[in-house]
CSV table of C-alpha atoms in Angstrom, one decimal:
chain,number,residue,atom,x,y,z
A,1054,MET,CA,94.8,-64.5,-44.6
A,1055,THR,CA,96.3,-61.8,-46.9
A,1056,GLY,CA,95.7,-58.0,-46.6
A,1057,VAL,CA,95.9,-55.7,-43.7
A,1058,LEU,CA,94.6,-56.9,-40.3
A,1059,GLY,CA,92.0,-54.3,-39.2
A,1060,ALA,CA,90.6,-54.0,-35.7
A,1061,ILE,CA,87.7,-52.1,-34.3
A,1062,ALA,CA,87.9,-51.5,-30.5
A,1063,ASP,CA,85.0,-50.5,-28.4
A,1064,ASP,CA,87.2,-48.0,-26.2
A,1065,PHE,CA,90.4,-46.2,-26.3
A,1066,THR,CA,92.5,-48.0,-23.8
A,1067,GLY,CA,91.1,-51.3,-25.3
A,1068,ALA,CA,92.5,-50.1,-28.6
A,1069,THR,CA,96.0,-49.5,-27.3
A,1070,ASP,CA,95.8,-53.0,-25.6
A,1071,VAL,CA,95.0,-54.8,-29.0
A,1072,ALA,CA,97.4,-52.5,-30.9
A,1073,VAL,CA,100.3,-53.5,-28.7
A,1074,ALA,CA,99.4,-57.1,-29.1
A,1075,PHE,CA,99.6,-56.9,-32.8
A,1076,ARG,CA,103.0,-55.0,-32.5
A,1077,ARG,CA,104.4,-57.5,-30.2
A,1078,GLY,CA,103.5,-60.2,-32.7
A,1079,GLY,CA,105.9,-58.4,-35.2
A,1080,LEU,CA,103.2,-56.4,-37.0
A,1081,ARG,CA,103.8,-52.7,-37.8
A,1082,THR,CA,100.7,-51.1,-36.2
A,1083,VAL,CA,99.0,-47.8,-36.5
A,1084,LEU,CA,96.1,-46.7,-34.2
A,1085,PHE,CA,93.5,-44.1,-35.0
A,1086,PHE,CA,91.2,-42.4,-32.5
A,1087,GLY,CA,87.8,-42.5,-34.3
A,1088,VAL,CA,87.3,-43.3,-37.9
A,1089,PRO,CA,89.8,-41.3,-40.0
A,1090,PRO,CA,88.8,-39.3,-43.1
A,1091,GLU,CA,89.1,-41.2,-46.4
A,1092,GLY,CA,92.2,-39.2,-47.4
A,1093,GLU,CA,94.2,-39.9,-44.2
A,1094,VAL,CA,97.8,-40.7,-44.9
A,1095,THR,CA,99.2,-43.6,-42.8
A,1096,PRO,CA,102.7,-44.6,-42.0
A,1097,PRO,CA,103.8,-48.1,-43.4
A,1098,HIS,CA,101.7,-50.7,-41.5
A,1099,ASP,CA,100.6,-54.3,-41.3
A,1100,ALA,CA,97.7,-53.6,-38.9
A,1101,ILE,CA,95.3,-50.7,-38.4
A,1102,VAL,CA,93.3,-50.3,-35.2
A,1103,ILE,CA,90.5,-47.9,-34.9
A,1104,ALA,CA,89.5,-46.9,-31.3
A,1105,LEU,CA,85.9,-46.0,-30.7
A,1106,LYS,CA,84.0,-44.8,-27.6
A,1107,SER,CA,81.1,-47.3,-28.2
A,1108,ARG,CA,81.2,-49.6,-25.1
A,1109,ALA,CA,78.6,-47.9,-22.9
A,1110,ILE,CA,76.6,-45.9,-25.4
A,1111,ALA,CA,73.2,-46.8,-26.9
A,1112,ALA,CA,73.5,-50.1,-29.0
A,1113,ALA,CA,72.3,-48.6,-32.1
A,1114,GLU,CA,74.8,-45.7,-32.0
A,1115,ALA,CA,77.6,-48.3,-31.2
A,1116,VAL,CA,76.6,-50.2,-34.3
A,1117,SER,CA,76.5,-47.2,-36.5
A,1118,MET,CA,80.1,-46.2,-35.3
A,1119,SER,CA,81.3,-49.7,-35.8
A,1120,MET,CA,79.9,-50.0,-39.2
A,1121,ARG,CA,81.7,-46.7,-40.3
A,1122,ALA,CA,84.9,-48.1,-39.1
A,1123,LEU,CA,84.4,-51.3,-41.0
A,1124,ARG,CA,83.7,-49.4,-44.2
A,1125,TRP,CA,87.0,-47.4,-43.8
A,1126,LEU,CA,89.0,-50.5,-43.0
A,1127,ARG,CA,87.6,-52.4,-46.0
A,1128,ASN,CA,88.4,-49.4,-48.2
A,1129,ARG,CA,92.0,-49.8,-46.9
A,1130,LYS,CA,92.1,-53.4,-48.0
A,1131,ALA,CA,91.7,-55.1,-44.7
A,1132,GLY,CA,91.4,-58.8,-45.3
A,1133,GLN,CA,90.4,-59.6,-41.7
A,1134,ILE,CA,88.5,-57.7,-39.0
A,1135,TYR,CA,89.0,-58.1,-35.3
A,1136,PHE,CA,86.3,-56.8,-33.1
A,1137,LYS,CA,88.0,-56.0,-29.7
A,1138,TYR,CA,86.0,-55.9,-26.5
A,1139,CYS,CA,87.0,-55.7,-23.0
A,1140,SER,CA,88.7,-58.8,-21.3
A,1141,THR,CA,86.1,-58.5,-18.5
A,1142,PHE,CA,83.3,-58.7,-21.2
A,1143,ASP,CA,81.9,-55.2,-20.0
A,1144,SER,CA,78.3,-55.0,-21.3
A,1145,THR,CA,74.7,-55.1,-20.3
A,1146,PRO,CA,71.7,-57.3,-21.5
A,1147,ARG,CA,71.1,-54.6,-24.2
A,1148,GLY,CA,74.7,-54.9,-25.6
A,1149,ASN,CA,76.9,-53.7,-26.9
A,1150,ILE,CA,79.0,-56.8,-27.7
A,1151,GLY,CA,76.2,-58.8,-29.3
A,1152,PRO,CA,74.6,-56.1,-31.4
A,1153,VAL,CA,77.9,-54.9,-32.9
A,1154,LEU,CA,78.9,-58.6,-33.7
A,1155,ASP,CA,75.6,-59.1,-35.2
A,1156,ALA,CA,76.1,-56.1,-37.5
A,1157,LEU,CA,79.7,-57.0,-38.4
A,1158,SER,CA,78.6,-60.6,-39.1
A,1159,ARG,CA,75.9,-59.5,-41.5
A,1160,ALA,CA,78.5,-57.3,-43.5
A,1161,LEU,CA,81.1,-59.9,-43.5
A,1162,SER,CA,79.2,-63.2,-43.6
A,1163,PRO,CA,81.6,-65.5,-41.7
A,1164,ALA,CA,80.8,-69.1,-41.4
A,1165,ARG,CA,81.2,-68.6,-37.6
A,1166,VAL,CA,82.9,-66.1,-35.3
A,1167,LEU,CA,85.5,-67.6,-32.9
A,1168,THR,CA,85.7,-65.6,-29.8
A,1169,THR,CA,87.1,-65.4,-26.3
A,1170,PRO,CA,87.9,-62.6,-23.8
A,1171,SER,CA,90.7,-64.7,-22.3
A,1172,SER,CA,93.9,-62.6,-21.9
A,1173,PRO,CA,96.2,-64.7,-19.5
A,1174,GLU,CA,98.8,-62.0,-19.2
A,1175,HIS,CA,96.2,-59.7,-17.7
A,1176,GLY,CA,94.8,-62.4,-15.4
A,1177,ARG,CA,91.7,-63.1,-17.6
A,1178,THR,CA,90.9,-66.7,-18.5
A,1179,GLN,CA,87.9,-68.6,-19.7
A,1180,TYR,CA,87.1,-72.1,-18.4
A,1181,GLN,CA,84.0,-74.1,-18.9
A,1182,GLY,CA,82.4,-71.0,-20.3
A,1183,HIS,CA,83.0,-68.9,-17.1
A,1184,LEU,CA,85.3,-65.7,-17.1
A,1185,PHE,CA,87.9,-65.5,-14.3
A,1186,VAL,CA,89.6,-62.5,-13.2
A,1187,GLY,CA,92.8,-64.0,-11.6
A,1188,ASP,CA,91.5,-66.9,-9.6
A,1189,THR,CA,88.1,-65.1,-9.0
A,1190,LEU,CA,84.9,-65.4,-10.9
A,1191,LEU,CA,84.0,-62.3,-12.8
A,1192,ALA,CA,80.8,-61.9,-10.9
A,1193,GLU,CA,82.8,-61.9,-7.6
A,1194,SER,CA,85.5,-59.6,-8.7
A,1195,PRO,CA,85.5,-55.7,-8.4
A,1196,MET,CA,83.8,-55.6,-11.8
A,1197,ARG,CA,80.6,-56.5,-9.9
A,1198,ASP,CA,80.5,-52.8,-8.8
A,1199,HIS,CA,81.4,-51.2,-12.1
A,1200,PRO,CA,79.4,-48.1,-12.3
A,1201,ALA,CA,78.4,-48.3,-16.0
A,1202,THR,CA,78.5,-52.2,-16.7
A,1203,PRO,CA,78.2,-54.1,-13.4
A,1204,MET,CA,79.1,-57.7,-14.2
A,1205,THR,CA,77.0,-60.0,-12.0
A,1206,ASP,CA,77.2,-63.1,-14.0
A,1207,SER,CA,80.3,-65.0,-15.0
A,1208,HIS,CA,78.9,-67.5,-17.6
A,1209,LEU,CA,79.8,-66.0,-21.0
A,1210,PRO,CA,77.4,-68.0,-23.2
A,1211,ARG,CA,74.5,-66.9,-21.1
A,1212,LEU,CA,75.7,-63.3,-21.1
A,1213,LEU,CA,76.1,-63.2,-24.8
A,1214,ARG,CA,72.7,-65.0,-25.5
A,1215,GLU,CA,71.1,-62.1,-23.7
A,1216,GLN,CA,72.3,-59.7,-26.3
A,1217,THR,CA,71.8,-61.6,-29.5
A,1218,THR,CA,69.5,-64.0,-31.3
A,1219,THR,CA,72.5,-65.5,-33.1
A,1220,PRO,CA,73.3,-69.0,-31.8
A,1221,VAL,CA,76.1,-69.1,-29.2
A,1222,ALA,CA,78.1,-72.2,-28.8
A,1223,LEU,CA,80.9,-73.2,-26.4
A,1224,VAL,CA,84.1,-75.2,-27.0
A,1225,THR,CA,85.6,-76.3,-23.7
A,1226,HIS,CA,89.1,-76.7,-22.6
A,1227,ASP,CA,89.1,-80.4,-22.6
A,1228,ILE,CA,88.9,-80.3,-26.4
A,1229,LEU,CA,91.9,-77.8,-26.7
A,1230,ARG,CA,93.8,-80.2,-24.6
A,1231,ARG,CA,93.3,-82.9,-27.4
A,1232,GLY,CA,95.2,-80.5,-29.9
A,1233,GLU,CA,94.6,-78.4,-33.0
A,1234,THR,CA,92.8,-81.1,-35.1
A,1235,ALA,CA,90.2,-81.8,-32.3
A,1236,VAL,CA,89.6,-78.0,-32.0
A,1237,ARG,CA,89.1,-77.5,-35.7
A,1238,GLU,CA,86.7,-80.4,-35.8
A,1239,ALA,CA,84.7,-79.1,-32.8
A,1240,ILE,CA,84.5,-75.5,-34.2
A,1241,ASP,CA,83.8,-76.5,-37.8
A,1242,GLY,CA,80.5,-78.2,-36.6
A,1243,LYS,CA,79.2,-75.0,-35.1
A,1244,SER,CA,77.7,-71.8,-36.5
A,1245,GLY,CA,77.1,-68.3,-35.0
A,1246,TYR,CA,79.2,-67.2,-32.2
A,1247,VAL,CA,81.7,-69.8,-30.8
A,1248,LEU,CA,83.1,-69.0,-27.3
A,1249,VAL,CA,86.4,-71.0,-26.8
A,1250,ASP,CA,87.9,-71.6,-23.4
A,1251,ALA,CA,91.6,-70.5,-23.2
A,1252,LEU,CA,93.9,-70.7,-20.1
A,1253,THR,CA,97.3,-70.0,-21.6
A,1254,GLU,CA,99.1,-68.1,-24.3
A,1255,GLU,CA,99.6,-71.4,-26.2
A,1256,ASP,CA,95.9,-71.9,-26.2
A,1257,LEU,CA,95.4,-68.5,-27.8
A,1258,ARG,CA,98.2,-69.1,-30.4
A,1259,LEU,CA,96.4,-72.3,-31.4
A,1260,LEU,CA,93.1,-70.4,-31.7
A,1261,GLY,CA,95.0,-67.7,-33.7
A,1262,ARG,CA,96.1,-70.4,-36.2
A,1263,ILE,CA,92.6,-71.7,-36.5
A,1264,ALA,CA,91.0,-68.2,-37.0
A,1265,ALA,CA,93.8,-67.0,-39.3
A,1266,ASP,CA,91.5,-67.3,-42.4
A,1267,SER,CA,88.3,-66.1,-40.8
A,1268,PRO,CA,86.9,-62.6,-42.0
A,1269,LEU,CA,85.7,-61.8,-38.5
A,1270,VAL,CA,87.2,-62.7,-35.2
A,1271,ALA,CA,86.3,-61.2,-31.7
A,1272,GLY,CA,87.8,-61.0,-28.3
A,1273,ALA,CA,90.4,-59.2,-26.0
A,1274,ALA,CA,94.0,-58.7,-26.6
A,1275,GLY,CA,95.0,-62.4,-25.9
A,1276,LEU,CA,93.4,-63.7,-29.1
A,1277,ALA,CA,94.6,-60.6,-31.0
A,1278,ALA,CA,98.0,-61.7,-30.1
A,1279,GLY,CA,97.3,-65.3,-31.4
A,1280,LEU,CA,96.2,-63.8,-34.8
A,1281,ALA,CA,99.4,-61.6,-35.0
A,1282,ALA,CA,101.7,-64.7,-34.3
A,1283,ALA,CA,99.9,-66.6,-37.1
A,1284,ARG,CA,100.5,-63.9,-39.7
A,1285,ALA,CA,103.6,-61.9,-38.6
A,1286,SER,CA,106.3,-61.5,-41.1
A,1287,THR,CA,110.0,-62.1,-40.2
A,1288,THR,CA,110.9,-59.2,-42.5
A,1289,THR,CA,108.9,-56.6,-40.6
A,1290,THR,CA,111.1,-53.7,-39.2
A,1291,LEU,CA,109.6,-52.1,-36.2
A,1292,THR,CA,110.0,-48.7,-35.1
A,1293,ASP,CA,112.3,-47.6,-32.2
A,1294,THR,CA,111.3,-49.1,-28.9
A,1295,SER,CA,112.7,-46.3,-26.6
A,1296,PRO,CA,110.2,-44.8,-24.2
A,1297,PRO,CA,109.6,-41.0,-24.7
A,1298,THR,CA,111.3,-38.3,-22.6
A,1299,GLY,CA,110.3,-34.8,-21.5
A,1300,PRO,CA,108.0,-33.3,-18.7
A,1301,ALA,CA,105.1,-35.6,-17.7
A,1302,ALA,CA,101.8,-35.5,-16.0
A,1303,VAL,CA,99.1,-38.0,-15.0
A,1304,LEU,CA,95.3,-37.6,-15.4
A,1305,SER,CA,93.3,-40.3,-13.5
A,1306,GLY,CA,89.6,-40.9,-13.8
A,1307,SER,CA,89.3,-44.7,-13.4
A,1308,CYS,CA,87.7,-45.9,-10.3
A,1309,SER,CA,89.0,-49.5,-10.7
A,1310,ALA,CA,90.7,-51.2,-7.6
A,1311,ARG,CA,94.0,-51.3,-9.5
A,1312,THR,CA,94.0,-47.5,-10.5
A,1313,LEU,CA,93.1,-46.6,-6.9
A,1314,GLU,CA,96.2,-48.6,-5.9
A,1315,GLN,CA,98.3,-46.7,-8.4
A,1316,VAL,CA,97.0,-43.3,-7.3
A,1317,ALA,CA,97.8,-44.3,-3.6
A,1318,VAL,CA,101.3,-45.2,-4.6
A,1319,MET,CA,101.9,-41.8,-6.3
A,1320,LYS,CA,100.7,-40.2,-3.0
A,1321,ARG,CA,102.9,-42.2,-0.9
A,1322,LEU,CA,105.9,-41.2,-3.0
A,1323,GLY,CA,105.1,-37.6,-2.4
A,1324,ARG,CA,104.1,-36.8,-5.9
A,1325,PRO,CA,102.1,-33.5,-6.2
A,1326,ALA,CA,98.4,-34.6,-6.3
A,1327,HIS,CA,95.3,-32.5,-7.0
A,1328,ARG,CA,91.7,-33.9,-6.7
A,1329,LEU,CA,88.9,-32.9,-8.9
A,1330,ASP,CA,85.8,-32.7,-6.9
A,1331,PRO,CA,82.7,-32.2,-9.2
A,1332,VAL,CA,80.4,-31.8,-6.3
A,1333,ALA,CA,82.3,-28.9,-4.7
A,1334,THR,CA,82.8,-27.4,-8.2
A,1335,PRO,CA,80.3,-28.5,-10.7
A,1336,ASP,CA,81.4,-26.2,-13.4
A,1337,PRO,CA,84.0,-28.0,-15.7
A,1338,ASP,CA,85.6,-24.7,-16.8
A,1339,ALA,CA,86.1,-23.7,-13.2
A,1340,LEU,CA,87.3,-27.2,-12.2
A,1341,ALA,CA,89.8,-27.2,-15.0
A,1342,ALA,CA,91.0,-23.6,-14.1
A,1343,GLY,CA,91.6,-24.7,-10.5
A,1344,ALA,CA,93.6,-27.6,-11.5
A,1345,LEU,CA,95.9,-25.6,-13.9
A,1346,ALA,CA,96.4,-22.8,-11.4
A,1347,TRP,CA,97.5,-25.5,-8.9
A,1348,TYR,CA,99.8,-27.0,-11.5
A,1349,ASP,CA,101.4,-23.5,-12.2
A,1350,THR,CA,102.6,-23.3,-8.6
A,1351,LEU,CA,104.6,-26.6,-8.7
A,1352,THR,CA,108.3,-27.1,-8.8
A,1353,GLU,CA,108.2,-31.0,-8.4
A,1354,PRO,CA,107.9,-33.1,-11.6
A,1355,GLY,CA,105.3,-35.7,-12.5
A,1356,PRO,CA,102.2,-34.4,-10.9
A,1357,LEU,CA,98.8,-36.2,-10.6
A,1358,VAL,CA,95.3,-34.8,-11.3
A,1359,TYR,CA,92.7,-37.3,-10.4
A,1360,SER,CA,89.0,-37.8,-9.9
A,1361,SER,CA,89.5,-41.6,-9.0
A,1362,SER,CA,87.5,-42.4,-6.0
A,1363,SER,CA,86.3,-45.4,-4.0
A,1364,PRO,CA,82.8,-47.1,-5.1
A,1365,ALA,CA,81.3,-45.5,-2.1
A,1366,ASP,CA,82.5,-41.9,-2.9
A,1367,LEU,CA,81.6,-42.4,-6.6
A,1368,ARG,CA,78.0,-43.4,-5.6
A,1369,ARG,CA,77.6,-40.3,-3.5
A,1370,THR,CA,78.9,-38.1,-6.4
A,1371,GLN,CA,76.5,-39.7,-8.8
A,1372,GLN,CA,73.6,-39.4,-6.4
A,1373,GLU,CA,74.4,-35.7,-5.9
A,1374,LEU,CA,74.9,-34.8,-9.6
A,1375,GLY,CA,73.4,-37.8,-11.5
A,1376,VAL,CA,75.5,-40.2,-13.4
A,1377,SER,CA,75.4,-38.4,-16.8
A,1378,ARG,CA,76.0,-34.9,-15.4
A,1379,ALA,CA,79.0,-36.2,-13.2
A,1380,ALA,CA,80.6,-37.9,-16.0
A,1381,GLU,CA,80.1,-34.9,-18.3
A,1382,ILE,CA,81.6,-32.5,-15.9
A,1383,LEU,CA,84.6,-34.7,-15.3
A,1384,GLU,CA,85.3,-35.5,-19.0
A,1385,LYS,CA,85.1,-31.9,-20.1
A,1386,ALA,CA,87.4,-30.7,-17.2
A,1387,THR,CA,89.8,-33.4,-17.9
A,1388,GLY,CA,90.0,-32.5,-21.6
A,1389,LEU,CA,90.5,-28.8,-20.8
A,1390,ILE,CA,93.3,-29.8,-18.3
A,1391,ALA,CA,95.1,-31.9,-20.9
A,1392,VAL,CA,95.1,-29.1,-23.3
A,1393,GLY,CA,96.4,-26.7,-20.7
A,1394,LEU,CA,99.2,-29.1,-19.5
A,1395,VAL,CA,100.5,-29.5,-23.2
A,1396,GLU,CA,100.4,-25.6,-23.6
A,1397,ARG,CA,102.5,-25.6,-20.4
A,1398,GLY,CA,105.2,-27.8,-22.0
A,1399,VAL,CA,104.0,-31.4,-20.9
A,1400,ARG,CA,105.4,-33.9,-23.5
A,1401,ARG,CA,104.3,-37.1,-21.8
A,1402,LEU,CA,100.7,-37.5,-20.7
A,1403,VAL,CA,99.6,-40.6,-18.9
A,1404,ALA,CA,95.7,-41.1,-18.8
A,1405,ALA,CA,94.1,-43.8,-16.5
A,1406,GLY,CA,90.8,-45.0,-17.6
A,1407,GLY,CA,88.8,-45.4,-20.7
A,1408,GLU,CA,86.7,-42.4,-20.5
A,1409,THR,CA,89.6,-40.3,-19.2
A,1410,SER,CA,91.7,-41.4,-22.2
A,1411,GLY,CA,88.9,-40.6,-24.6
A,1412,ALA,CA,88.5,-37.2,-23.0
A,1413,VAL,CA,92.3,-36.5,-23.4
A,1414,VAL,CA,92.6,-37.7,-27.0
A,1415,THR,CA,89.4,-35.8,-28.0
A,1416,ALA,CA,90.4,-32.5,-26.5
A,1417,LEU,CA,93.9,-32.7,-27.9
A,1418,GLY,CA,92.7,-33.5,-31.3
A,1419,VAL,CA,95.0,-36.5,-31.7
A,1420,ARG,CA,93.9,-38.4,-34.7
A,1421,GLY,CA,96.1,-41.4,-34.2
A,1422,GLY,CA,99.7,-42.6,-33.8
A,1423,VAL,CA,102.3,-45.2,-34.1
A,1424,ILE,CA,102.6,-47.8,-31.3
A,1425,GLY,CA,105.8,-47.7,-29.5
A,1426,ALA,CA,107.4,-49.2,-26.2
A,1427,GLU,CA,105.2,-50.7,-23.5
A,1428,ALA,CA,105.3,-49.2,-20.0
A,1429,ALA,CA,103.4,-52.3,-18.8
A,1430,PRO,CA,101.9,-55.3,-20.6
A,1431,GLY,CA,99.2,-54.0,-22.9
A,1432,VAL,CA,99.9,-50.4,-22.1
A,1433,PRO,CA,102.2,-48.9,-24.9
A,1434,TRP,CA,103.4,-45.3,-25.5
A,1435,ILE,CA,101.6,-43.8,-28.5
A,1436,HIS,CA,103.6,-41.4,-30.8
A,1437,PRO,CA,100.9,-39.2,-32.5
A,1438,VAL,CA,101.0,-38.7,-36.2
A,1439,GLU,CA,100.7,-34.9,-35.6
A,1440,ASP,CA,103.6,-32.6,-34.8
A,1441,ARG,CA,103.6,-30.8,-31.4
A,1442,GLN,CA,101.5,-33.4,-29.6
A,1443,PRO,CA,102.7,-35.3,-26.5
A,1444,ALA,CA,103.4,-38.9,-26.3
A,1445,LEU,CA,100.5,-40.6,-24.7
A,1446,LEU,CA,100.1,-43.6,-22.4
A,1447,LEU,CA,96.5,-44.6,-22.2
A,1448,LYS,CA,95.9,-47.1,-19.4
A,1449,SER,CA,92.9,-49.3,-19.0
A,1450,GLY,CA,91.7,-49.1,-15.3
A,1451,ASN,CA,92.6,-52.5,-14.3
A,1452,PHE,CA,96.0,-52.7,-16.0
A,1453,GLY,CA,99.5,-52.3,-14.7
A,1454,ASP,CA,101.5,-52.9,-11.5
A,1455,PRO,CA,100.8,-50.6,-8.5
A,1456,ASP,CA,103.7,-48.3,-9.5
A,1457,LEU,CA,102.9,-48.0,-13.1
A,1458,LEU,CA,101.5,-44.3,-12.9
A,1459,ALA,CA,104.6,-43.4,-10.9
A,1460,THR,CA,107.1,-45.0,-13.1
A,1461,ALA,CA,105.6,-43.9,-16.4
A,1462,SER,CA,105.5,-40.2,-15.3
A,1463,GLY,CA,109.1,-40.4,-13.7
A,1464,SER,CA,112.1,-38.7,-15.1
């Protein structure tokens, strides 16, 4: 496949995940938050990723956003489009994976769309059509209690068929074990969406070779890495891989089990920590002002401002305020805090959670950036294209070792 590799991601942290997969494969990668204006000047690149906030919104709006991203990428000579969704297949029977895939397929007319959420490095694998998180079925993992997209079924063909009328086929791992020719034969005989089992990085590299000439491919970062490996140039010169320096702060809104561990580690290490409580202070301006006033009293580096809470505490907050109002208060407050921290000299900003990352990026007005060094697998530092903006680390809720927030914000 010739031309630029273009990716459309359904949330901001997922976009960084797929961008780093491309970069790791040797592709110079630029990431934009939202669809850029037509006149946007881009650094030299082999791949462009457009980050949307379309995972949990109405399906029609998600489709509209994705199609605008597609038009922009095609105007930039993107020869292949990758639709990046979450490795835990976050969605509901209404979408948004199926509806967006349907719209992209109508525009690009692929013979079929090869897809898998498998990402072994993150503990996500697909076997016999079932999605595993580590050694646990998706429906038995903490994703069962996700506040926006609770995943109570692990069988991917069934999940996807609920969201689309397009045929959904499955290629199981026993076929992958027979080799590339057998997989090609199995896929060539199918139409619509073809979910393919994958357990290892080698499985995904094989699938990347098979999908290298397809106009549309979909999945998580694992398959994106397979595509990058299939097209990477040995002449590509990547930018500096050194991590950024300067004063740092952490903003955490994710309520995933892993992020809660990471918050707990920061507290155990004695890092300054300030909790955002939207029930006690339901005004986002006042909530942000209180956090910034607290920050102004600090002498210790690397503080944490967080709204992350246990599933039980989150339910109580949502019952008190309503799901939408609670999210609105916290997202606005988080954005205001991010702006205030940068005004106070923060040069490294770590955001934990997709909605938190979106709030930070939007409030700061960051258009995009060049993908740099990884602080953890799939979690790269982003160097904004704009001057005077901080380096950003946008962490998906479930990603990173328990000490990631502490180490990323350390001196």
